[in-house]
XYZ file of C-alpha atoms in Angstrom:
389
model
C 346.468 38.450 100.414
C 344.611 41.515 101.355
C 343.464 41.754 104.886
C 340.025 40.747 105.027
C 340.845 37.717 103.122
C 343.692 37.130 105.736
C 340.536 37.827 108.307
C 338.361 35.177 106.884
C 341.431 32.496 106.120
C 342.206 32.527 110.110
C 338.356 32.612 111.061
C 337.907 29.177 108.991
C 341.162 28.120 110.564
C 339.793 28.626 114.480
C 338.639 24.586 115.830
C 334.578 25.890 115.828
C 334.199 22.633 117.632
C 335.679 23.438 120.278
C 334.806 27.486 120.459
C 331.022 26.068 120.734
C 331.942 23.314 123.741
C 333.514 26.003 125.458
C 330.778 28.625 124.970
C 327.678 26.219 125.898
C 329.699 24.690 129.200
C 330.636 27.846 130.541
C 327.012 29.693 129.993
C 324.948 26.407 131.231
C 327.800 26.960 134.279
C 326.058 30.207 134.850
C 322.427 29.292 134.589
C 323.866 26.635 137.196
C 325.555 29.179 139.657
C 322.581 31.360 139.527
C 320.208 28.339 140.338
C 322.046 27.509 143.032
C 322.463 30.478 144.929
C 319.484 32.850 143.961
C 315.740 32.709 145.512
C 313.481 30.211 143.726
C 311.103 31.706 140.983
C 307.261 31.858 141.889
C 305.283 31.828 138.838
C 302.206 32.831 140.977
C 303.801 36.168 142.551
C 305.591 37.567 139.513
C 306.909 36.999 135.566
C 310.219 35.739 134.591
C 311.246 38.711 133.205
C 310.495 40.629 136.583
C 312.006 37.210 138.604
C 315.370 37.896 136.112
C 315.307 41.651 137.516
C 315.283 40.903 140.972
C 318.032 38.588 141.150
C 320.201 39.608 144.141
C 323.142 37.073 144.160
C 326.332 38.346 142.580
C 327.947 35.559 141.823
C 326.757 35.091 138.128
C 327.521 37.762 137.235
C 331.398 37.663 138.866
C 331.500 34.711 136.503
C 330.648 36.090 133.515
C 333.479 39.143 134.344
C 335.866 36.271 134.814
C 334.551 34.525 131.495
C 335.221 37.590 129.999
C 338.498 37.933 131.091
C 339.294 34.488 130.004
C 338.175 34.887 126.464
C 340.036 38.526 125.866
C 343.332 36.478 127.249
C 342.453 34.004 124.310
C 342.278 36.639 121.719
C 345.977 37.466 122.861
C 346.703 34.344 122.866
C 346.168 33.794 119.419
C 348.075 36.374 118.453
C 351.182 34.823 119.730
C 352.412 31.704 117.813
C 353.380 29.226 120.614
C 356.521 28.230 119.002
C 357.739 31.107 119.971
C 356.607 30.839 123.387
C 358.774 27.421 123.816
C 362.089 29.469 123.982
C 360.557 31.243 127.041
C 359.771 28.017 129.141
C 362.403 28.228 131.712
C 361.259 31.767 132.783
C 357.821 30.804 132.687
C 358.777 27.443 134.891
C 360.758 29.458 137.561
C 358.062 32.704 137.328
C 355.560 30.167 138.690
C 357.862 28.160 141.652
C 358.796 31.711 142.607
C 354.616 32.713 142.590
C 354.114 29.106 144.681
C 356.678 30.020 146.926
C 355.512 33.450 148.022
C 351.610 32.141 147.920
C 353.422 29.231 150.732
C 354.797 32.114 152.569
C 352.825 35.232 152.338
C 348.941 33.331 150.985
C 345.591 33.711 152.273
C 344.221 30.434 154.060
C 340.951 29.011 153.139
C 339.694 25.907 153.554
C 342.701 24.653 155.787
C 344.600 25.707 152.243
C 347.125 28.799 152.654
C 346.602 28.716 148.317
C 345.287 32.165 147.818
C 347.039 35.717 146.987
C 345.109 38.292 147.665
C 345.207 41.832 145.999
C 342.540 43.476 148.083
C 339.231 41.664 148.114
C 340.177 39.841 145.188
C 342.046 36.236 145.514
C 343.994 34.213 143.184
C 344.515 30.442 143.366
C 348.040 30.046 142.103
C 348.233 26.788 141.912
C 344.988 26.888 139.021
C 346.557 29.761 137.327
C 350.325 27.667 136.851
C 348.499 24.582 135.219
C 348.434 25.432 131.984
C 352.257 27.405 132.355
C 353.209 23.784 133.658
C 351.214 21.801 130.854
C 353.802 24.698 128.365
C 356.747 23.760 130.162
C 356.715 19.809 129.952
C 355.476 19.579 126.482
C 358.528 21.711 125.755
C 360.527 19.412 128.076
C 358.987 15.700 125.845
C 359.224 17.393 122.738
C 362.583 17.465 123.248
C 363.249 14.230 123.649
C 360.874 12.591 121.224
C 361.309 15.083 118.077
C 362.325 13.793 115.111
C 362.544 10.353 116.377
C 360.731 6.842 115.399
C 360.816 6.259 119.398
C 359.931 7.447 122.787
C 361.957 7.674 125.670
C 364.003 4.958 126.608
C 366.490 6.264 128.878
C 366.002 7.113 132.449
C 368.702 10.206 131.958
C 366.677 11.698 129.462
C 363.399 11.500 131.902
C 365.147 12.999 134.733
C 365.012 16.429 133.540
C 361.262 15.883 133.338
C 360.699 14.697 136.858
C 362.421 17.608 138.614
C 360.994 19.504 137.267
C 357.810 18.735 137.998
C 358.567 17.761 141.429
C 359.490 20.619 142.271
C 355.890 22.827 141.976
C 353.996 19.702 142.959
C 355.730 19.564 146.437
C 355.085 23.418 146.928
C 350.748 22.821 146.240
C 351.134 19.420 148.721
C 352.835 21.343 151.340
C 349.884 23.889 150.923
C 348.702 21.318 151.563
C 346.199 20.966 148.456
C 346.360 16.816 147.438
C 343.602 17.294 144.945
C 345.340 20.175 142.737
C 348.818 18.053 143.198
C 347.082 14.731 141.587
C 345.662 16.897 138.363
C 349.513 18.050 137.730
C 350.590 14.205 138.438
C 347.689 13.130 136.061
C 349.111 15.084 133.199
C 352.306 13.995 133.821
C 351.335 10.349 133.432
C 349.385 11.055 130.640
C 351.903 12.622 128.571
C 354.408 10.140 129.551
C 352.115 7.541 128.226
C 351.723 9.664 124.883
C 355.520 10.113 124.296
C 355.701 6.710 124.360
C 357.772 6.469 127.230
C 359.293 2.917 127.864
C 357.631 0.038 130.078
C 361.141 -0.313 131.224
C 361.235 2.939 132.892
C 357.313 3.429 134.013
C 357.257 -0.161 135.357
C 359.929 0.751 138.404
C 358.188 4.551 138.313
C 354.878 3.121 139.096
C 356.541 0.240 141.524
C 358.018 3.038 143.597
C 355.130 4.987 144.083
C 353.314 2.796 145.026
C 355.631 1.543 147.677
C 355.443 5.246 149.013
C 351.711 5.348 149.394
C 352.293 4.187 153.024
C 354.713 6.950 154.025
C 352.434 9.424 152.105
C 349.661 8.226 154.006
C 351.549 9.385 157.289
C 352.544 12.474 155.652
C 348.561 13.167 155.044
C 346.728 15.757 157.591
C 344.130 14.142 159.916
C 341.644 16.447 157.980
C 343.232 14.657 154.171
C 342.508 10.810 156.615
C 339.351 11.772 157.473
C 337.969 12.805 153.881
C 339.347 8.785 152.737
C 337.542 7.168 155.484
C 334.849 8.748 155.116
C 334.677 8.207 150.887
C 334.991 4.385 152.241
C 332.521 4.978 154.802
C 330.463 8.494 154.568
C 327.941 6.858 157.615
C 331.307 6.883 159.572
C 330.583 10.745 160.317
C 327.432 12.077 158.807
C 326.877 15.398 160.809
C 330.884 15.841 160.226
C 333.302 14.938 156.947
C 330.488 13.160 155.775
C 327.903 15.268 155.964
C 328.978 16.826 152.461
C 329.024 13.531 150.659
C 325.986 12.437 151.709
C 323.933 15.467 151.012
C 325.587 15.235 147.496
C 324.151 12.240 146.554
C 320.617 12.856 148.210
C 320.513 16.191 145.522
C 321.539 13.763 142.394
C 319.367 11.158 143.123
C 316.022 14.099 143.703
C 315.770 15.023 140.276
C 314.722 11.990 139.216
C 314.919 11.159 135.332
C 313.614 14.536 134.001
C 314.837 17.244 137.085
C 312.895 19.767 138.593
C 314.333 22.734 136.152
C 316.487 24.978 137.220
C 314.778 27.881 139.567
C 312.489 25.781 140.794
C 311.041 25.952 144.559
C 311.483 22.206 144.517
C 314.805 22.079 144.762
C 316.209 20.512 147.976
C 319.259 23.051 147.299
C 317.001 25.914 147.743
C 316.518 25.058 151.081
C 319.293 27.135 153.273
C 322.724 25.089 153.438
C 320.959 22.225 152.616
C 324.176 21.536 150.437
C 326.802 23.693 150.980
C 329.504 24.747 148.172
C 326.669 23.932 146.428
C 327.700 26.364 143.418
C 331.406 25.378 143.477
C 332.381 21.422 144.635
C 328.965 19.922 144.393
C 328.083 22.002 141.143
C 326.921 18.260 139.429
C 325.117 17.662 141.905
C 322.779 20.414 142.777
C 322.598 20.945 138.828
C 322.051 17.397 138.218
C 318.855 18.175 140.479
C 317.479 20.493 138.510
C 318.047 18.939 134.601
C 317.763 15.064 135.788
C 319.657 11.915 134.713
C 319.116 12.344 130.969
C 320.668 16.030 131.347
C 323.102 14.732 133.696
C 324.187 12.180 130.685
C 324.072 14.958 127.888
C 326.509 17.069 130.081
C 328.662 14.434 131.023
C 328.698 13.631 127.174
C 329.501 16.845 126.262
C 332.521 16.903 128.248
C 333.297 13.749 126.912
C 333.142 14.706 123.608
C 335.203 18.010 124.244
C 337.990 15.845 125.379
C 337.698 12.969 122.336
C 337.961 15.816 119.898
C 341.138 17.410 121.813
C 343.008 13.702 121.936
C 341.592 13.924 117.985
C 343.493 17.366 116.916
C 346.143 16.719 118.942
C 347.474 14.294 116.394
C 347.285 17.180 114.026
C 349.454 19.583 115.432
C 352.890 20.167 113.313
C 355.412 19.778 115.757
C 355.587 17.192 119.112
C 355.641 20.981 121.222
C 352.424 21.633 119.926
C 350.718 18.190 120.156
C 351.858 17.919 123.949
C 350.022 21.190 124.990
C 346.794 19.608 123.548
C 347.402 16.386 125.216
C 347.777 17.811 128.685
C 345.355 20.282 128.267
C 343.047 17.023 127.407
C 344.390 15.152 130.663
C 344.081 18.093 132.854
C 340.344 18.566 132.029
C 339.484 14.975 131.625
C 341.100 14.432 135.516
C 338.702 17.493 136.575
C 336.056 16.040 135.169
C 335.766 12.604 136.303
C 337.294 13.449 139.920
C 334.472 16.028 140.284
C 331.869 14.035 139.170
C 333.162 10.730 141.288
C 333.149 12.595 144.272
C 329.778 14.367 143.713
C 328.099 10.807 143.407
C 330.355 9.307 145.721
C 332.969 7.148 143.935
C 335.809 9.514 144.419
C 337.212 11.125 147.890
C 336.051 14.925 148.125
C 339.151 17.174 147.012
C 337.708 20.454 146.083
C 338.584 19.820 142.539
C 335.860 22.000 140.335
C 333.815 20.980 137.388
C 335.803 23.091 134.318
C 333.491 25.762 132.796
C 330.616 25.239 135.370
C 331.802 25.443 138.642
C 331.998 28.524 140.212
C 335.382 30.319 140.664
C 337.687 32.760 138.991
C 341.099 31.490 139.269
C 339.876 27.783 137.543
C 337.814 29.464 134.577
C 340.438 31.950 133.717
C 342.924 28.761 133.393
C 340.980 26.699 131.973
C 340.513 29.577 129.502
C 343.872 29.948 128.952
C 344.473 26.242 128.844
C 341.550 26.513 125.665
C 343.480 29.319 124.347
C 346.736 27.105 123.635
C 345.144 24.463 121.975
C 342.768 26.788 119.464
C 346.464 29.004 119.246
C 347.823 24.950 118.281
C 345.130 24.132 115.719
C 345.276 27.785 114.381
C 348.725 27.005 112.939
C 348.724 23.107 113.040
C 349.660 20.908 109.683
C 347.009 17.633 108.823
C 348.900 14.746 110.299
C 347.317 11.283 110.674
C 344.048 11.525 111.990
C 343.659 10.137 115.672
């Protein structure tokens, strides 16, 4: 096969679907950060084109550097086949304890999180950047147990393996302490251990157990972790304090009425200074939900959805259990950022800091969600047709 026809064979083998999801989410993300934290745009006073030019906030464009990133990591990505990333697991799996370690020793605090390592003015969320290292190492863990076999796990023995090890880098982000990032990690776990069929026998007691230790992790919580659960049970309980943020959140959702106000617009409550702060980061939905309404708020909620049908979809397409997993926790990982975000921006979920993927901003979430994108196109690119989900 000469080159160019190699060329155009892997171009038609790339999932499209999910190249265009990714594209639109993270470029409406931008519009979104930029409507949120630049001026409003007077129509009267000066053209769009002139409005575009004078655009003083930074943080776009520090997005779009970081998307950028993201997608050349991709490109490498596909390069590599990720079979042959399995035999590197274990280094990968102790590279990032070891990087959650020194971030709990020597990290940045912010936001009552010590999370961040800084390299001069630029800082790294570790915890977001091992997600999709994690999501590599326990499909390689499930795969090989359920390989070759009519079954799932049925054996406690051959779970324990599993559980360590993800233990292990869960503990290190809750003693950050950093709740929120520790339930997406436990998310994926129970989703994949749902997917490898995992036996009722052994989940039954699992589940029974933890949720006989909710007490005593309820007295392991910080008064700050209390106060953000009583007041998601009761945000009137402290409106100029923890609830403040909640409330605010919903106020923005509900002003855009059916249609929105359009992004830009000097109508927007969130123009108004600190009217809702993290306004471009945790309560992204809602100060964007402002500006396109309840029918955009539907189409981008639907879009999301549909990103994460269609990943559930190829996953059953993959040729090996190794390569299935990734998708499947890739799937559970954005699916848990999605509706925890969004719950918590309309009030039906506690406020954990967890971002919207692709449209919230922040560096350290969009370059692994990137990479997390980059595994499952680098699955599909060399995946065999199995039964269709």
């Amino acid at each position: 096969m000469s080159p160019k026809n190699k060329n155009y064979d892997i171009l038609k083998r790339i999932d499209w679907i999910t190249v265009l999801l990714v594209l639109g989410l993270a470029f409406f993300g931008m519009i979104a950060i930029a409507s949120a934290t630049c001026t409003a745009f007077d129509p009267d006073t000066q053209t769009f084109l002139e409005y575009v030019g004078s655009l003083s906030s930074s943080l776009p464009l520090t997005q779009f550097i970081y998307f950028c990133l993201g997608v050349i990591l991709i490109i490498v990505l596909l390069f590599v086949d990720y079979s042959n990333i399995r035999e590197f697991c274990n280094i990968i799996y102790w590279g990032c304890v070891a990087l959650l370690v020194i971030t709990l020793i020597f990290g940045a605090n912010q936001r009552g999180l010590k999370g961040w390592l800084r390299i001069g003015s630029v800082g790294i969320q570790t915890s977001e950047i091992c997600k999709p290292l994690i999501i590599l190492v326990l499909a390689r863990e499930f795969a090989e147990r359920t390989e070759n076999k009519s079954g799932g796990i049925e054996k406690f023995r051959d779970l324990f393996p599993i559980l360590w090890r993800f233990l292990i880098p869960v503990a290190l982000i809750a003693a950050q302490p950093d709740l929120g990032t520790a339930m997406v990690y436990l998310f994926i776990l129970v989703g994949l251990l749902f997917m490898s069929k995992t036996s009722f026998k052994i989940l039954g007691p699992m589940f029974g157990a933890a949720l006989a230790m909710l007490p005593i992790a309820w007295l392991l919580m910080s008064e700050d972790q209390k106060g953000r659960i009583e007041v998601f049970l009761d945000p009137s309980k402290d409106p100029e304090g923890k609830g403040f943020n909640v409330i605010r959140a919903k106020t923005v959702s509900s002003s855009g009425g059916f249609r929105g106000k359009g992004f830009f617009s000097q109508d927007l409550l969130t123009q108004q200074s600190n009217f809702l702060p993290e306004d471009h980061t945790d309560f992204i939905f809602s100060s964007t939900t402002e500006a396109i309404g309840f029918v955009g708020a539907i189409l981008l909620v639907g879009a999301y959805l549909f990103l994460i049908y269609h990943l559930f979809r190829i996953s059953m397409r993959a040729r090996d259990d190794f390569g299935m997993y990734i998708i499947i926790g890739v799937a559970c990982m954005l699916f848990f950022h999605v509706f925890e975000n969004i719950g918590m921006n309309i009030g039906v979920m506690p406020v954990t800091g967890i971002p919207l993927p692709l449209v919230s901003y922040g560096g350290s979430n969009l370059l692994a969600t990137l990479i997390s994108i980059g595994l499952v196109l680098n699955v599909y690119l060399r995946s065999q047709r199995r039964t269709p989900l």
